[in-house]
Coordinates of C-alpha atoms in Angstrom, one line a residue:
M29 CA 54.8 70.0 -20.7
E30 CA 51.6 70.6 -22.4
N31 CA 53.9 71.9 -25.6
L32 CA 55.8 68.5 -25.3
L33 CA 52.3 66.6 -25.3
S34 CA 51.3 68.3 -28.5
R35 CA 54.3 67.6 -30.2
E36 CA 54.1 64.0 -29.4
L37 CA 50.5 63.8 -30.6
V38 CA 51.5 65.7 -33.8
V39 CA 54.8 63.5 -34.5
R40 CA 53.5 60.1 -34.1
A41 CA 54.1 57.3 -36.2
Q42 CA 51.6 56.4 -38.9
H43 CA 50.6 53.0 -37.3
L44 CA 50.0 54.5 -34.0
I45 CA 47.7 57.0 -35.3
W46 CA 45.7 54.4 -36.9
I47 CA 45.8 51.9 -33.7
E48 CA 44.8 54.7 -31.4
A49 CA 42.0 56.3 -33.9
S50 CA 40.6 53.1 -34.6
F51 CA 40.7 52.0 -31.0
L52 CA 38.6 54.7 -29.8
A53 CA 36.3 54.4 -33.0
I54 CA 35.3 51.0 -32.0
I55 CA 34.5 52.1 -28.2
N56 CA 32.6 54.8 -29.8
I57 CA 30.4 52.5 -32.1
T58 CA 30.0 49.8 -29.4
A59 CA 29.2 52.8 -27.0
I60 CA 26.2 54.0 -29.1
S61 CA 24.8 50.8 -30.2
G62 CA 24.9 49.2 -26.8
N63 CA 23.4 51.7 -25.0
I64 CA 20.6 52.4 -27.7
S65 CA 20.0 48.7 -27.3
V66 CA 19.4 48.9 -23.4
C67 CA 17.2 51.6 -24.1
Y68 CA 15.3 49.6 -26.7
A69 CA 15.0 46.6 -24.7
V70 CA 13.6 48.4 -21.7
Y71 CA 11.1 49.9 -24.1
G72 CA 10.0 46.7 -26.0
N73 CA 10.0 44.5 -22.9
Q74 CA 7.2 45.0 -20.3
R75 CA 9.1 43.0 -17.8
L76 CA 12.1 45.3 -18.2
R77 CA 9.8 48.3 -17.3
S78 CA 10.8 48.5 -13.7
L79 CA 11.4 51.1 -11.3
A80 CA 15.2 50.0 -11.1
N81 CA 15.6 50.0 -14.6
M82 CA 14.6 53.4 -15.0
F83 CA 17.9 54.5 -13.3
V84 CA 19.6 52.0 -16.0
V85 CA 18.0 53.9 -18.7
A86 CA 18.7 57.4 -17.4
L87 CA 22.6 55.9 -17.3
A88 CA 22.5 54.8 -20.6
V89 CA 21.2 58.2 -22.0
S90 CA 24.0 59.9 -20.5
D91 CA 26.5 57.3 -22.0
I92 CA 24.8 58.0 -25.5
L93 CA 25.2 61.6 -25.2
I94 CA 28.7 61.1 -24.2
S95 CA 29.2 59.0 -27.5
V96 CA 27.7 61.1 -29.9
Y97 CA 28.6 64.5 -28.8
C98 CA 32.3 63.9 -27.4
M99 CA 33.9 60.5 -28.5
P100 CA 33.9 61.5 -32.7
L101 CA 35.8 64.7 -31.5
S102 CA 38.4 62.9 -30.0
V103 CA 38.7 60.2 -32.9
A104 CA 39.2 63.2 -35.3
A105 CA 41.7 64.6 -32.9
L106 CA 43.7 61.5 -33.0
I107 CA 43.6 61.1 -36.7
Q108 CA 44.7 64.8 -37.4
G109 CA 47.1 65.4 -34.5
R110 CA 45.3 68.6 -33.3
W111 CA 42.2 69.9 -32.5
I112 CA 40.7 71.1 -35.6
F113 CA 37.3 72.2 -34.7
G114 CA 38.0 76.0 -33.0
T115 CA 37.4 77.2 -29.5
S116 CA 33.7 77.4 -29.4
V117 CA 33.4 73.5 -30.0
C118 CA 36.1 72.6 -27.7
R119 CA 34.2 74.6 -24.9
L120 CA 31.4 72.5 -25.8
Q121 CA 33.3 69.2 -25.9
G122 CA 34.4 69.9 -22.6
F123 CA 31.3 71.1 -21.1
A124 CA 29.4 68.2 -22.3
M125 CA 31.8 65.5 -21.0
F126 CA 32.3 67.0 -17.8
T127 CA 28.3 67.3 -17.4
F128 CA 27.5 64.1 -18.7
S129 CA 30.5 62.2 -16.7
L130 CA 29.1 64.0 -13.4
A131 CA 25.4 62.8 -14.1
S132 CA 26.7 59.3 -14.5
L133 CA 28.4 59.3 -11.5
N134 CA 25.7 60.6 -9.3
T135 CA 23.0 58.6 -11.1
M136 CA 25.5 55.5 -9.8
G137 CA 25.0 57.2 -6.2
V138 CA 21.4 57.3 -6.5
I139 CA 21.1 53.6 -8.0
A140 CA 23.0 52.3 -4.7
V141 CA 21.0 54.1 -2.5
S142 CA 17.8 52.9 -4.0
R143 CA 19.3 49.3 -3.5
Y144 CA 19.9 50.3 -0.2
F145 CA 16.3 51.2 0.6
C146 CA 14.7 48.3 -1.4
V147 CA 16.9 45.4 0.3
V148 CA 17.5 47.1 4.0
K149 CA 14.4 48.9 4.2
P150 CA 12.0 48.0 2.0
T151 CA 8.8 49.6 3.5
R152 CA 10.6 53.0 3.0
Y153 CA 11.7 51.9 -0.9
I154 CA 8.0 52.2 -1.4
V155 CA 7.5 55.6 -0.3
L156 CA 10.8 56.8 -1.7
F157 CA 10.8 55.7 -5.0
R158 CA 7.8 55.7 -6.8
R159 CA 7.9 56.6 -10.6
Q160 CA 7.3 60.4 -10.2
R161 CA 10.1 60.6 -7.3
I162 CA 12.7 58.8 -9.8
V163 CA 12.0 61.4 -12.3
M164 CA 12.7 64.2 -9.9
Y165 CA 15.8 62.4 -8.5
T166 CA 17.0 61.8 -12.0
S167 CA 16.3 65.8 -12.5
V168 CA 17.9 66.5 -9.6
V169 CA 21.1 64.5 -10.4
W170 CA 21.3 66.5 -14.0
C171 CA 21.1 69.9 -11.9
M172 CA 23.7 69.0 -9.8
A173 CA 26.0 68.0 -12.8
L174 CA 25.3 71.4 -14.1
I175 CA 26.2 73.0 -10.9
G176 CA 29.6 71.4 -11.3
S177 CA 30.1 71.8 -14.8
V178 CA 29.1 75.6 -15.8
P179 CA 31.7 77.4 -13.6
P180 CA 34.7 76.6 -16.0
L181 CA 32.6 78.1 -18.8
I182 CA 32.9 81.7 -16.7
F183 CA 36.4 81.5 -15.3
Q184 CA 38.6 84.2 -16.9
T185 CA 41.5 81.7 -16.9
G186 CA 41.6 77.8 -16.7
G187 CA 38.4 77.2 -18.8
Y188 CA 37.9 74.4 -20.9
T189 CA 40.8 73.9 -23.2
F190 CA 42.1 71.0 -25.5
Q191 CA 44.4 68.6 -23.5
P192 CA 46.5 66.9 -26.2
G193 CA 47.6 63.9 -23.9
K194 CA 43.9 62.9 -23.6
A195 CA 43.0 63.9 -27.0
M196 CA 39.8 65.6 -25.8
C197 CA 38.8 69.2 -24.4
M198 CA 38.4 69.1 -20.5
Y199 CA 38.9 71.7 -17.3
P200 CA 42.7 71.9 -16.5
F201 CA 42.1 70.9 -12.9
P202 CA 46.0 72.1 -11.7
T203 CA 44.6 76.0 -12.7
N204 CA 42.4 76.2 -9.8
I205 CA 42.9 74.1 -6.6
A206 CA 39.6 75.5 -4.7
Y207 CA 37.3 74.4 -7.4
T208 CA 39.3 71.0 -8.3
A209 CA 39.1 70.2 -4.3
F210 CA 35.1 70.8 -4.4
I211 CA 34.5 68.9 -7.3
E212 CA 36.5 66.0 -6.2
C213 CA 35.1 66.1 -2.7
V214 CA 31.5 66.8 -3.6
F215 CA 31.2 65.1 -7.0
V216 CA 33.9 62.4 -7.0
A217 CA 34.6 61.2 -3.3
A218 CA 31.1 61.6 -1.7
P219 CA 29.3 59.4 -4.3
F220 CA 32.1 57.0 -4.3
T221 CA 31.7 56.7 -0.5
L222 CA 28.2 56.3 -0.5
I223 CA 28.2 53.8 -3.3
T224 CA 30.7 51.8 -1.1
F225 CA 28.6 52.0 2.2
C226 CA 25.5 51.0 0.4
C227 CA 26.5 47.6 -1.5
A228 CA 28.2 46.9 1.8
K229 CA 25.1 47.0 3.5
V230 CA 23.2 45.3 0.8
F231 CA 25.2 42.5 0.4
Y232 CA 25.8 41.6 3.9
T233 CA 21.5 41.9 4.3
V234 CA 21.2 39.8 1.4
S235 CA 23.4 36.9 2.8
R236 CA 22.0 37.0 5.9
S237 CA 18.6 36.6 4.7
N238 CA 19.8 33.6 2.4
R239 CA 20.9 32.0 5.7
V240 CA 17.6 32.6 7.4
F241 CA 15.4 31.6 4.9
T242 CA 17.3 28.4 4.3
Q243 CA 17.2 27.6 7.9
E244 CA 13.6 28.3 7.9
N245 CA 13.1 26.0 5.0
N246 CA 11.0 28.9 3.2
P247 CA 11.5 28.4 -0.7
E248 CA 9.3 31.1 -1.9
Q249 CA 11.2 33.7 0.4
L250 CA 14.4 32.4 -0.8
R251 CA 13.8 32.3 -4.5
A252 CA 12.5 36.0 -4.1
N253 CA 15.8 36.9 -2.0
V254 CA 17.5 35.1 -4.7
E255 CA 16.1 37.5 -7.3
E256 CA 16.9 40.3 -5.5
A257 CA 20.6 39.4 -5.2
K258 CA 20.9 38.8 -8.7
V259 CA 19.9 42.5 -9.4
T260 CA 21.9 43.6 -6.8
K261 CA 24.9 41.6 -8.4
T262 CA 24.3 43.3 -11.4
L263 CA 24.2 46.9 -10.3
A264 CA 27.3 46.2 -8.2
L265 CA 29.3 45.2 -11.3
V266 CA 28.0 48.3 -13.1
M267 CA 29.2 50.3 -10.2
A268 CA 32.6 48.1 -10.0
S269 CA 33.2 48.5 -13.6
F270 CA 32.6 52.3 -13.1
S271 CA 34.8 52.7 -10.4
L272 CA 37.9 50.7 -12.1
C273 CA 37.6 52.9 -15.1
W274 CA 37.3 56.3 -13.1
L275 CA 39.6 55.8 -10.2
P276 CA 42.7 56.0 -12.1
I277 CA 41.5 59.3 -13.8
C278 CA 40.8 60.5 -10.2
I279 CA 44.4 59.5 -9.3
I280 CA 45.8 61.1 -12.3
D281 CA 43.9 64.2 -11.6
Y282 CA 44.8 64.3 -8.1
I283 CA 48.7 64.2 -8.9
D284 CA 48.4 66.8 -11.8
A285 CA 46.6 69.1 -9.2
A286 CA 49.1 68.5 -6.8
R287 CA 52.0 69.1 -9.0
G288 CA 50.6 72.2 -10.7
E289 CA 50.8 71.0 -14.2
P290 CA 50.7 67.9 -16.5
T291 CA 53.7 65.9 -15.7
L292 CA 52.9 62.3 -16.5
P293 CA 54.0 60.3 -20.1
R294 CA 51.4 60.8 -22.6
Q295 CA 50.4 57.1 -22.5
V296 CA 49.3 57.8 -19.3
Y297 CA 47.2 60.5 -20.3
L298 CA 45.8 58.8 -23.7
T299 CA 44.8 55.8 -21.3
Y300 CA 43.1 58.5 -19.0
G301 CA 41.0 59.6 -22.1
F302 CA 40.2 56.0 -23.1
L303 CA 39.2 55.0 -19.6
A304 CA 36.8 57.9 -19.8
Y305 CA 35.2 56.7 -22.9
L306 CA 35.5 53.0 -22.0
S307 CA 32.8 53.8 -19.1
S308 CA 30.4 54.7 -21.0
T309 CA 30.7 51.4 -23.1
I310 CA 31.0 48.7 -20.7
N311 CA 27.1 48.6 -18.9
P312 CA 25.2 47.0 -21.9
F313 CA 27.6 43.7 -21.8
I314 CA 27.0 43.6 -18.0
Y315 CA 23.2 43.6 -18.4
G316 CA 23.5 41.2 -21.4
A317 CA 25.7 39.0 -19.1
T318 CA 23.9 38.9 -16.0
N319 CA 20.1 39.4 -17.0
R320 CA 18.3 36.7 -18.8
R321 CA 15.5 39.3 -20.2
F322 CA 18.2 41.6 -21.5
R323 CA 20.0 38.9 -23.3
R324 CA 17.1 37.8 -24.8
E325 CA 16.0 41.4 -26.2
Y326 CA 19.6 41.7 -27.5
K327 CA 19.2 38.5 -29.3
T328 CA 15.8 40.1 -30.9
I329 CA 17.5 43.2 -31.8
L330 CA 20.3 41.3 -33.6
K331 CA 17.9 39.3 -35.6
K332 CA 16.0 42.2 -36.4
I333 CA 19.2 43.9 -38.0
S334 CA 20.2 41.1 -39.5
L335 CA 17.0 40.4 -41.2
I336 CA 16.6 44.0 -42.5
C337 CA 20.3 43.7 -43.8
T338 CA 19.3 40.2 -45.4
C339 CA 16.3 41.8 -46.8
G340 CA 17.9 45.1 -48.1
H341 CA 20.6 42.7 -50.0
C342 CA 17.9 40.6 -51.6
S343 CA 16.3 43.9 -52.8
C344 CA 19.4 45.3 -54.2
G345 CA 20.2 41.8 -55.7
Q346 CA 16.5 41.7 -57.4
K347 CA 17.2 45.4 -58.4
R348 CA 20.6 44.6 -60.2
T349 CA 18.9 41.4 -61.6
S350 CA 15.9 43.4 -63.1
D351 CA 18.1 46.2 -64.5
N352 CA 20.2 43.5 -66.4
P353 CA 19.2 41.7 -69.6
P354 CA 18.1 38.3 -69.0
D355 CA 20.9 35.7 -69.4
L356 CA 19.9 33.1 -72.3
A357 CA 21.2 30.1 -70.4
V358 CA 19.1 30.9 -67.1
T359 CA 16.3 31.5 -69.4
E360 CA 16.4 28.2 -70.9
L361 CA 16.7 26.4 -67.5

């Protein structure tokens, strides 16, 4: 089946080559610019430097790494119709993609836990989620990601290889069922279960508190609770979008592992690759749509870029004008 997928990648029509490569290139550019904007917004706005946004920055960093180290190689593979970078770079891309994806997923789990303690058990939140502890939690998340992604580097068979259907180098899950089961249970099923439980408890607590504060006619507490609900909804949207991207990926991996080899059409595996990369792109749009401060910082960034481009264009225009001999008609005027 791999040979068939490889042949289909090579013999694509010219318009398909450009459609697929252009679409992934747009995702790549959007992911880089969007997540850098998130980091810049948090850095530039004092009010955005909250404990919760430390996790947001950690998530943006993992997405930036995916868009820098992984996506361009897949764009090139779609253009060329094959892998052209050699075995070492293939292993590097597979390792990087696996590590950064596991880090993102486990960061989502930690975010869900932090919201649970912030809303459901606020007295414990103050103790458990100080700035130094958040740095420690983020470090643990990355160490866990390495535990999951390093083994394929030392496997004698079934290491990171180019998968033509997905246009990326990845670990072939059907080759080692025990390791696949370990990854799916510890790094996928556990975080998704934790996220679902925490979000359910948080929304239940917020809705109940809204009813209580409304009945008690306590506008200050109600306003604070509404702000907390907005933050929770933003993070819930991030988690929901991430889940919508990765659940189909997990289902495809389950099917391949059960059948022992890739058996699905190439379009399914191409969608697999696009969804994996798309999950690194959508978070900045969610922050902008749901958070007024992020939206304001995005506008500031766009104005600065526009100003730089305009000034650069004017400077180039002035240089070209000064280099050319003066026009007599203009001189007379």
